[in-house]
PDB file of C-alpha atoms in Angstrom:
ATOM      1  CA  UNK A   1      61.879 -17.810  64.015  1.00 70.00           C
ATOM      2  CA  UNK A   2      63.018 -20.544  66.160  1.00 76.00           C
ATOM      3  CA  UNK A   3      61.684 -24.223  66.019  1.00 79.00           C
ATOM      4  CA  UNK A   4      61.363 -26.701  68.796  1.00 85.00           C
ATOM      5  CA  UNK A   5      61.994 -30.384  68.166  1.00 81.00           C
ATOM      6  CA  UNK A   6      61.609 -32.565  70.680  1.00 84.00           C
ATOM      7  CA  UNK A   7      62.905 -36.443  69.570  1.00 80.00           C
ATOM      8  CA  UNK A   8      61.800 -39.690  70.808  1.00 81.00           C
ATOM      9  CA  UNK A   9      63.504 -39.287  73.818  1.00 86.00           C
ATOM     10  CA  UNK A  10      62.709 -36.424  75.291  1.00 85.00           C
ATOM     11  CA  UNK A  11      65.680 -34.219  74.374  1.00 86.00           C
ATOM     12  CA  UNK A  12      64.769 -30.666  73.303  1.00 87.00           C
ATOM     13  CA  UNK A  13      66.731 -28.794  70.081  1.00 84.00           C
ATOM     14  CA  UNK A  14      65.341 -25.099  69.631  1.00 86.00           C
ATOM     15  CA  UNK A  15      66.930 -23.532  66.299  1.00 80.00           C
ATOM     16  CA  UNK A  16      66.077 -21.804  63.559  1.00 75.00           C
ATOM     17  CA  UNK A  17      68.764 -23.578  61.286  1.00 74.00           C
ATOM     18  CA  UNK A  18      67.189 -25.512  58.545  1.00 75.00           C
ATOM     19  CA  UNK A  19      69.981 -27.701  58.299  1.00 76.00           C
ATOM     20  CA  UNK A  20      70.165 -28.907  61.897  1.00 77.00           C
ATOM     21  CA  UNK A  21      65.760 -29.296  61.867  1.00 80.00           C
ATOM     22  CA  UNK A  22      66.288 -31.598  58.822  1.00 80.00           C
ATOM     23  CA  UNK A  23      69.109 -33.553  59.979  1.00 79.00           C
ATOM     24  CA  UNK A  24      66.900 -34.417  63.344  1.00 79.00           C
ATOM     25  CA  UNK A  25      64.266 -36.072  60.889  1.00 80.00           C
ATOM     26  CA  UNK A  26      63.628 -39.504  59.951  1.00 83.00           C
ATOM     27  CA  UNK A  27      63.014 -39.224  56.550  1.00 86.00           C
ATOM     28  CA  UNK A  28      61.796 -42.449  54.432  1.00 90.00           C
ATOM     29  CA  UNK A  29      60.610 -40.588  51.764  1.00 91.00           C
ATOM     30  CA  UNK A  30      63.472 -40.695  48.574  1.00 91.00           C
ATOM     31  CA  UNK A  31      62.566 -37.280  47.105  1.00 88.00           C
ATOM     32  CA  UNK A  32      62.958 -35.869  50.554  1.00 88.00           C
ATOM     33  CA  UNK A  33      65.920 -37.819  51.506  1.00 90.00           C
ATOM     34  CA  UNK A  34      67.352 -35.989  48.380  1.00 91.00           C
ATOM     35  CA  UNK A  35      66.111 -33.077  50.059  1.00 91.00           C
ATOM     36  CA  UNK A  36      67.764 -33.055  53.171  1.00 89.00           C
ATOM     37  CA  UNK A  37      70.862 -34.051  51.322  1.00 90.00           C
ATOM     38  CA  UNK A  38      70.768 -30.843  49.089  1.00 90.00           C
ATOM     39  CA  UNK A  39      70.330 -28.982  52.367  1.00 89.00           C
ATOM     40  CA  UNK A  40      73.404 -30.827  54.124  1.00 88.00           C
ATOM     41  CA  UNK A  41      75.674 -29.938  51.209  1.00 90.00           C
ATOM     42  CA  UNK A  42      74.759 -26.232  51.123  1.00 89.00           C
ATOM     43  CA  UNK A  43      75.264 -26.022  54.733  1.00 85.00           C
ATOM     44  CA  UNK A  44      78.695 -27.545  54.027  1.00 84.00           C
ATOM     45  CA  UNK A  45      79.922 -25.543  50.924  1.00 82.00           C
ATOM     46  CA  UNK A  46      78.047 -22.147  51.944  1.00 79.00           C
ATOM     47  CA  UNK A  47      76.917 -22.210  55.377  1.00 75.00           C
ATOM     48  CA  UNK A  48      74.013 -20.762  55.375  1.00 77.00           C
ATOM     49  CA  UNK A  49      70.642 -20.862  52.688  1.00 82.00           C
ATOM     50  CA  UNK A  50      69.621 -24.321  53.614  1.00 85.00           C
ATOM     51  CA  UNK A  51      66.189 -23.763  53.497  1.00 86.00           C
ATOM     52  CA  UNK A  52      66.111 -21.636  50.337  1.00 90.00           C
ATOM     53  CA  UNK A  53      67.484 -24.269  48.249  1.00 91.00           C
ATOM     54  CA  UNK A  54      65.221 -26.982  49.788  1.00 90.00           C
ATOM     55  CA  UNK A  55      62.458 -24.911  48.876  1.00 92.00           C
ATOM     56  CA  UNK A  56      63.629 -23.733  46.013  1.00 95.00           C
ATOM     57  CA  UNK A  57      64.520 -28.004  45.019  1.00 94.00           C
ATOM     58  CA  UNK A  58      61.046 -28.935  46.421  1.00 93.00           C
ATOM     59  CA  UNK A  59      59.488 -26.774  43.971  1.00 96.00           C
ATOM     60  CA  UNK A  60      61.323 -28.087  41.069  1.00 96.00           C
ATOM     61  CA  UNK A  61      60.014 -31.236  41.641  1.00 94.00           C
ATOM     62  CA  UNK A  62      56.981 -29.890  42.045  1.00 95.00           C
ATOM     63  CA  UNK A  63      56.817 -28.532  39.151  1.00 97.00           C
ATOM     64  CA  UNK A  64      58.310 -31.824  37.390  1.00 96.00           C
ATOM     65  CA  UNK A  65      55.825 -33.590  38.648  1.00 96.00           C
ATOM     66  CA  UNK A  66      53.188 -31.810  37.203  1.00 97.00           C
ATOM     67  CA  UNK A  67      54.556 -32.136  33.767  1.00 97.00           C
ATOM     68  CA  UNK A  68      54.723 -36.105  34.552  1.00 97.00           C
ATOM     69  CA  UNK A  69      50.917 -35.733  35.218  1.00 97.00           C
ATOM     70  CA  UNK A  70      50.960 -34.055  31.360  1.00 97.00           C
ATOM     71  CA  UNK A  71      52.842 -36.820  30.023  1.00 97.00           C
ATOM     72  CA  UNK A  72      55.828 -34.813  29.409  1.00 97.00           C
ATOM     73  CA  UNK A  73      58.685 -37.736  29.672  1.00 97.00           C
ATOM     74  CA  UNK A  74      61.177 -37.024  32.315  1.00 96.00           C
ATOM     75  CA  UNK A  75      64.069 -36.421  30.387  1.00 97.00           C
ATOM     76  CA  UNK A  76      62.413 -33.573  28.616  1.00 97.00           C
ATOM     77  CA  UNK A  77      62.295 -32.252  32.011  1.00 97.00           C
ATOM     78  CA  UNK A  78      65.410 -32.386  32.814  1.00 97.00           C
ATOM     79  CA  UNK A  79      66.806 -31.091  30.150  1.00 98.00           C
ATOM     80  CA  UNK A  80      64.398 -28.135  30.008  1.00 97.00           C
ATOM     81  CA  UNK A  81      66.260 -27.530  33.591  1.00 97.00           C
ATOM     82  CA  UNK A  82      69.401 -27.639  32.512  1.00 97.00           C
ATOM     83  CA  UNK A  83      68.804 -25.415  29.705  1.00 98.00           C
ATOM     84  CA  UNK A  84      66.944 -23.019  32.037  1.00 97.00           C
ATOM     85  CA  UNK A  85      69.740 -22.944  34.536  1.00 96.00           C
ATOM     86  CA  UNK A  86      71.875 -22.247  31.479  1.00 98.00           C
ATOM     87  CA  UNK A  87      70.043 -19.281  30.777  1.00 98.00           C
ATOM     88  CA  UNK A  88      69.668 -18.222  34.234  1.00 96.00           C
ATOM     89  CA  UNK A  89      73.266 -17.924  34.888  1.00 96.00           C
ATOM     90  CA  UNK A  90      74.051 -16.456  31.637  1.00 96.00           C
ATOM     91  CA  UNK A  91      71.436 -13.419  32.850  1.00 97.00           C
ATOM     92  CA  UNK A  92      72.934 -12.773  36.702  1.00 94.00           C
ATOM     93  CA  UNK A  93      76.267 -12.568  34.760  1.00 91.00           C
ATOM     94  CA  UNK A  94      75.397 -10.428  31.686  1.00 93.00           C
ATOM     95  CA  UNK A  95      72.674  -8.063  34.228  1.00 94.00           C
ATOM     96  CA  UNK A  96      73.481  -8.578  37.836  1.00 92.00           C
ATOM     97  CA  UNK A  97      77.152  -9.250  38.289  1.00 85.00           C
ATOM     98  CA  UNK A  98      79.107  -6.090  39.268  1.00 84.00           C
ATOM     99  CA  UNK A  99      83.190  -6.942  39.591  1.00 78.00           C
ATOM    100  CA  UNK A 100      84.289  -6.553  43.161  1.00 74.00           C
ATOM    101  CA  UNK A 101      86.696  -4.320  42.323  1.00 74.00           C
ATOM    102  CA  UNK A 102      84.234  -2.291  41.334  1.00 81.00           C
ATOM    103  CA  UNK A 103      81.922  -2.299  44.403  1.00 82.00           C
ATOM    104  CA  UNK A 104      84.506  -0.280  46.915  1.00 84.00           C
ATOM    105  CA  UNK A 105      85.913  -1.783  50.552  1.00 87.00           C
ATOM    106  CA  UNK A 106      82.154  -0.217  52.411  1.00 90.00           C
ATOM    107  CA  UNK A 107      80.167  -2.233  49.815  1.00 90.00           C
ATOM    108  CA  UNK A 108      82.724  -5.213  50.612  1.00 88.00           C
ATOM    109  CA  UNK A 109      82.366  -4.995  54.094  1.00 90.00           C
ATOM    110  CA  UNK A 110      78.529  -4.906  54.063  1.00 89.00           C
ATOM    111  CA  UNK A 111      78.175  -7.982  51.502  1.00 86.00           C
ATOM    112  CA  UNK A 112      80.468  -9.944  54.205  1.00 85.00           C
ATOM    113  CA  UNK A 113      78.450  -8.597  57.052  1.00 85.00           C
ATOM    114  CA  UNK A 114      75.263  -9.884  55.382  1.00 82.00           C
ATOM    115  CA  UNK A 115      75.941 -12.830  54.781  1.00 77.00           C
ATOM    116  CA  UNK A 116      77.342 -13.881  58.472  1.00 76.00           C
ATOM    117  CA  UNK A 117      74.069 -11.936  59.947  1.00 69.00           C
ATOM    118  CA  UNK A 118      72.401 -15.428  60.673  1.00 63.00           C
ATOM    119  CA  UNK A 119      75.283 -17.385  61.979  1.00 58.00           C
ATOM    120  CA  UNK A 120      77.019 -17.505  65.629  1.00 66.00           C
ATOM    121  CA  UNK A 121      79.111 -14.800  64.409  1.00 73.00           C
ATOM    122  CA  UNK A 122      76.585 -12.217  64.114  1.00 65.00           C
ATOM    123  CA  UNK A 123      77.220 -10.188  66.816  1.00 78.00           C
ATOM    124  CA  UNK A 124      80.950 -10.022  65.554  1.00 84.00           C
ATOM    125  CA  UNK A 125      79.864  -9.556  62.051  1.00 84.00           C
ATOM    126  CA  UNK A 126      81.626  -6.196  61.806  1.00 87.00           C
ATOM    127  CA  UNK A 127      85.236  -7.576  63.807  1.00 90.00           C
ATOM    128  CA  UNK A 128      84.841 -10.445  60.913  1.00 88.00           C
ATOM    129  CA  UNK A 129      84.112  -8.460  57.864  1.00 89.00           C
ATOM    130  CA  UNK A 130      86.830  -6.481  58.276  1.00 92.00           C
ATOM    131  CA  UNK A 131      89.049  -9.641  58.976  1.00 90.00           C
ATOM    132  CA  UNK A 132      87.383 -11.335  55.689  1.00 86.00           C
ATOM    133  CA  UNK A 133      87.533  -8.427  53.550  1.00 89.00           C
ATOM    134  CA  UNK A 134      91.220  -7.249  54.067  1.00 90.00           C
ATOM    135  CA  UNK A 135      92.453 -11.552  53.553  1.00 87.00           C
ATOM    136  CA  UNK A 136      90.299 -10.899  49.836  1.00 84.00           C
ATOM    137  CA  UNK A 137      92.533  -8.030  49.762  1.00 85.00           C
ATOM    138  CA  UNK A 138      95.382  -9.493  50.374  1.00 87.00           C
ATOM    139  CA  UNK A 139      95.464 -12.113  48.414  1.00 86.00           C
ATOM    140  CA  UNK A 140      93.339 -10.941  45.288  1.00 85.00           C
ATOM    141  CA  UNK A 141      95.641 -10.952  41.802  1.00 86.00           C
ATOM    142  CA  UNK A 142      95.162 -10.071  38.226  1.00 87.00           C
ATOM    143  CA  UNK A 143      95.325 -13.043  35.771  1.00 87.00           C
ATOM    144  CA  UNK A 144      96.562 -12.868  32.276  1.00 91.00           C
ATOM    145  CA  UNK A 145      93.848 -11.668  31.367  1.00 90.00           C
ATOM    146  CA  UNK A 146      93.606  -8.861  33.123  1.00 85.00           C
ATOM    147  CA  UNK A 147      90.958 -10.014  35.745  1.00 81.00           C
ATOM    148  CA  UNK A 148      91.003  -9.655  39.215  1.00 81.00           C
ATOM    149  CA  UNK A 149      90.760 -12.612  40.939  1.00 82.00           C
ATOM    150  CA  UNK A 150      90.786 -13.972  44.516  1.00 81.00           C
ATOM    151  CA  UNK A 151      91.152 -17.429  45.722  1.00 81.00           C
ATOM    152  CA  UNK A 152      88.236 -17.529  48.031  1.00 74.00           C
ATOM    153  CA  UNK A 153      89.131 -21.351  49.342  1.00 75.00           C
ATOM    154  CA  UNK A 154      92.667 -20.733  49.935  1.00 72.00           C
ATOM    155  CA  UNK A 155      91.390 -18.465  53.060  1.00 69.00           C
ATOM    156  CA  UNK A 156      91.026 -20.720  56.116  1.00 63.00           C
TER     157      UNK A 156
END
């Protein structure tokens, strides 16, 4: 869904980016400057799932804050996070991690049409899966051992 903002001005923004909506805000808050940091940087290093992690972050703290109210001392918390992201990532790559060499070019394609779905590109997405894909392809290698590998930021 797309979001109007209209700033102090007068000037009109419609977008359904979550990135671009929080970087139009003035925030005072800390824990929400953090926010729209978090947002920023996913933006940056992924390019998409800005609000996902904000949400997902906001609920953390949430969360941590209600433990505060039980007089649970913060660095309990935090290490109760780190430990559960531990865990967490330990699961998705015991349960649900499948190697992409596994997965076959059509299941390739259809991850890298995905995840441009929301972006500019979309329209494209099938021109630039194919043009993502076959650079994976090209450039994939097997280590020593014996994994197949491809160096996703040497692909500009």
């Amino acid at each position: 869904l797309d979001k109007m903002l209209v700033d102090e001005v007068g000037d009109v923004t419609v977008t359904n980016d979550g990135a671009t909506i929080l970087k139009m805000l003035e925030v005072e808050h800390p824990a929400a400057k953090v926010l729209c940091e978090l947002a920023q940087l996913q933006d940056e290093e992924v390019g998409d799932g800005t609000t996902s992690v904000v949400i997902i972050a906001a609920e953390l703290l949430r969360a941590a804050d209600e433990l505060i109210k039980q007089k649970i001392h913060p660095t309990t918390i935090i290490n109760g996070y780190k430990l559960a992201c531990k865990e967490s990532v330990k699961f998705i790559q015991e349960n649900l991690s499948i190697p992409a060499a596994d997965l076959g070019k059509s299941c390739l394609l259809n991850v890298a049409k995905t995840s441009m779905s929301s972006k500019i590109i979309g329209s494209d997405k099938d021109f630039f899966a194919n043009i993502v894909v076959q650079s994976c392809e090209l450039l994939k290698f097997t280590n020593t051992r014996g994994e197949t590998k491809c160096p996703i930021k040497t692909i500009n």
